[in-house]
Amino acid sequence: MTKQVVTIGETIAPNITRGSKNVAYEKGIHANSGDIAAQLVDTAIAADITPEQEKAVLRRVDMFLVPVMFLSFAFQFLDKACLTGAALFGILTDLDLLQIGFNGNSPVIKTQRYSYASLIFYWGYLLGLFPGVYFSQRFPLGKYVSITMFVWGGVTVCTVAVTSYPGLLVQRFFLGFTEAGIAPAFSLITAMWYKRQEQPLRYAIWYSSVGIGTLIGTLMLYGIGQINGPMSAWRYQFMIIGSITSVWGVALWFLLPDSPLTAYFLTKEQKVVAVERMRWEQIGLENKTVKMDQIKEALTDPKTWFYVSITFLCNFTNGALTGFGSVIVKSFGFSTLRTILLLGGGGVWAFAFLLAGGLISCYVRNTRTIIALFCCLPVIAGSTMVWQSDSWTSKTSNRGVPLWGFYMIAVASTTYVMNLALMAANTAGHTKKAFTAGLVWASYCISNGIAPITVLTQEEKQHYPTAFIIILGLNNKRDAIGVASRNAAAMTGFNDTTDLKNENFRFQT
């Protein structure tokens, strides 16, 4: 009798069963692996689900989960971007962030203090990351994200009470510390709910809220900046945005489920489908046990340091533009109002490229790396346009050239999202996945924490060469052993085995 070819996801190949020497899993052997899937399904024997069932569940997950993640990440960006908006509404002078220096005999305005206030957020973020990664694995994800958002909204509101430069440094540090666990938690949530081929688009959607946040957030900050009250306008910006964030944090307690097992928008049968569809991805759902051997493997896996390096290099642009975007665009010769409006254009560029990259990588297999490389080209071109354009203050200069260059630099976010998708798709074992995500986001923090000090306002006439020159500078083997049978892959799907040890796991590009 001829054996059938079974194709499920990307990990199941022709049904040629390996001998027991290669696959020795039996029902019950890995029942103690700790994956929460064991609470709902048999971790050794796969249940039959139809493509129609799977599509229906995927639609419901997208309908309820993606908007929540999109809005949550948008609030995180708004809290960080408040400092950029405040720079146009008095915080620079109120908190003595500007200093007068001399370039030869000519007086120049130095903004090193503003740079430090921008970058210290990321150093707080860095120190908060690993506790955040630990808590996101040990505690229910939905509740953890809810509490974290409520707390960081409160820290944002505390900016209203800041009256000095040292006070601002302390507040920014703790804001970064409290926000640190959100991004790794979202990486784990995406990997928990979506197949590897589906992940890039979902990563792109929730991360693209940075683009929409830039567009809508800058308008909000400008509108709030028009309040004529007893406090400085910038203080109202932090108070209102922080308060909204805390209210949203309370809402998340009810809106964001901890896992497919607790999803209020799925029936019991749909929960089974949501879990079973992830079996063939060989990455599991969630495991609350911290496994030191998986941390060791993450540190010795060359892939880990590839993701870390790419993250560091591509986020130099984000650090410089998030902290100094308003300063750079205003130096092109635009008014405060025009600067606020034009900053939103960069958000549109980022949003469009993120969605386009996510869609392509979702429907055309193994294109993440190609998309990431392609999106580096506009960044190189944009940096050159800003740096080498004609004098910005000249009446005959075309200010559209550096402005469009500034917009093109925003495309770097697509490279980063493809890197995140590669990391999630090619890392198995829950502890290894969480720890690797922590390392990648730590690299993100270090890069963003260094980048603001490369924007030197005394170099405005030379078009910030320091910043833009740095930006410019910056499966077959396993198939040969034997392909996995449906039964073998079913038994390792929720075994919490890492990608290097699970022979049924297949890497993607």
mmCIF file of C-alpha atoms in Angstrom, residues 70-71 74 77-78 205 207-220 344 346-352 354-355:
data_model
loop_
_atom_site.group_PDB
_atom_site.id
_atom_site.type_symbol
_atom_site.label_atom_id
_atom_site.label_comp_id
_atom_site.label_asym_id
_atom_site.label_seq_id
_atom_site.Cartn_x
_atom_site.Cartn_y
_atom_site.Cartn_z
ATOM 1 C CA PHE A 70 -1.564 47.756 17.545
ATOM 2 C CA LEU A 71 -3.057 50.301 19.946
ATOM 3 C CA ALA A 74 1.138 52.949 19.568
ATOM 4 C CA PHE A 77 5.605 55.074 20.989
ATOM 5 C CA LEU A 78 3.547 58.128 21.982
ATOM 6 C CA ILE A 205 0.944 45.406 11.730
ATOM 7 C CA TYR A 207 4.955 47.559 14.848
ATOM 8 C CA SER A 208 3.508 49.800 12.117
ATOM 9 C CA SER A 209 1.615 51.597 14.866
ATOM 10 C CA VAL A 210 4.904 53.495 15.232
ATOM 11 C CA GLY A 211 4.172 55.037 11.825
ATOM 12 C CA ILE A 212 0.554 55.851 12.597
ATOM 13 C CA GLY A 213 1.618 57.041 16.036
ATOM 14 C CA THR A 214 4.007 59.465 14.361
ATOM 15 C CA LEU A 215 1.271 60.771 12.076
ATOM 16 C CA ILE A 216 -1.570 61.065 14.583
ATOM 17 C CA GLY A 217 0.604 61.549 17.655
ATOM 18 C CA THR A 218 2.362 64.624 16.313
ATOM 19 C CA LEU A 219 -1.012 66.228 15.586
ATOM 20 C CA MET A 220 -2.219 65.327 19.087
ATOM 21 C CA GLY A 344 3.803 62.817 10.299
ATOM 22 C CA GLY A 346 7.736 59.996 7.951
ATOM 23 C CA GLY A 347 5.189 57.933 9.835
ATOM 24 C CA VAL A 348 3.205 57.361 6.644
ATOM 25 C CA TRP A 349 6.334 56.096 4.877
ATOM 26 C CA ALA A 350 7.141 53.727 7.730
ATOM 27 C CA PHE A 351 3.541 52.458 7.884
ATOM 28 C CA ALA A 352 3.359 51.809 4.127
ATOM 29 C CA LEU A 354 5.969 47.888 7.015
ATOM 30 C CA LEU A 355 2.622 46.666 5.697
#
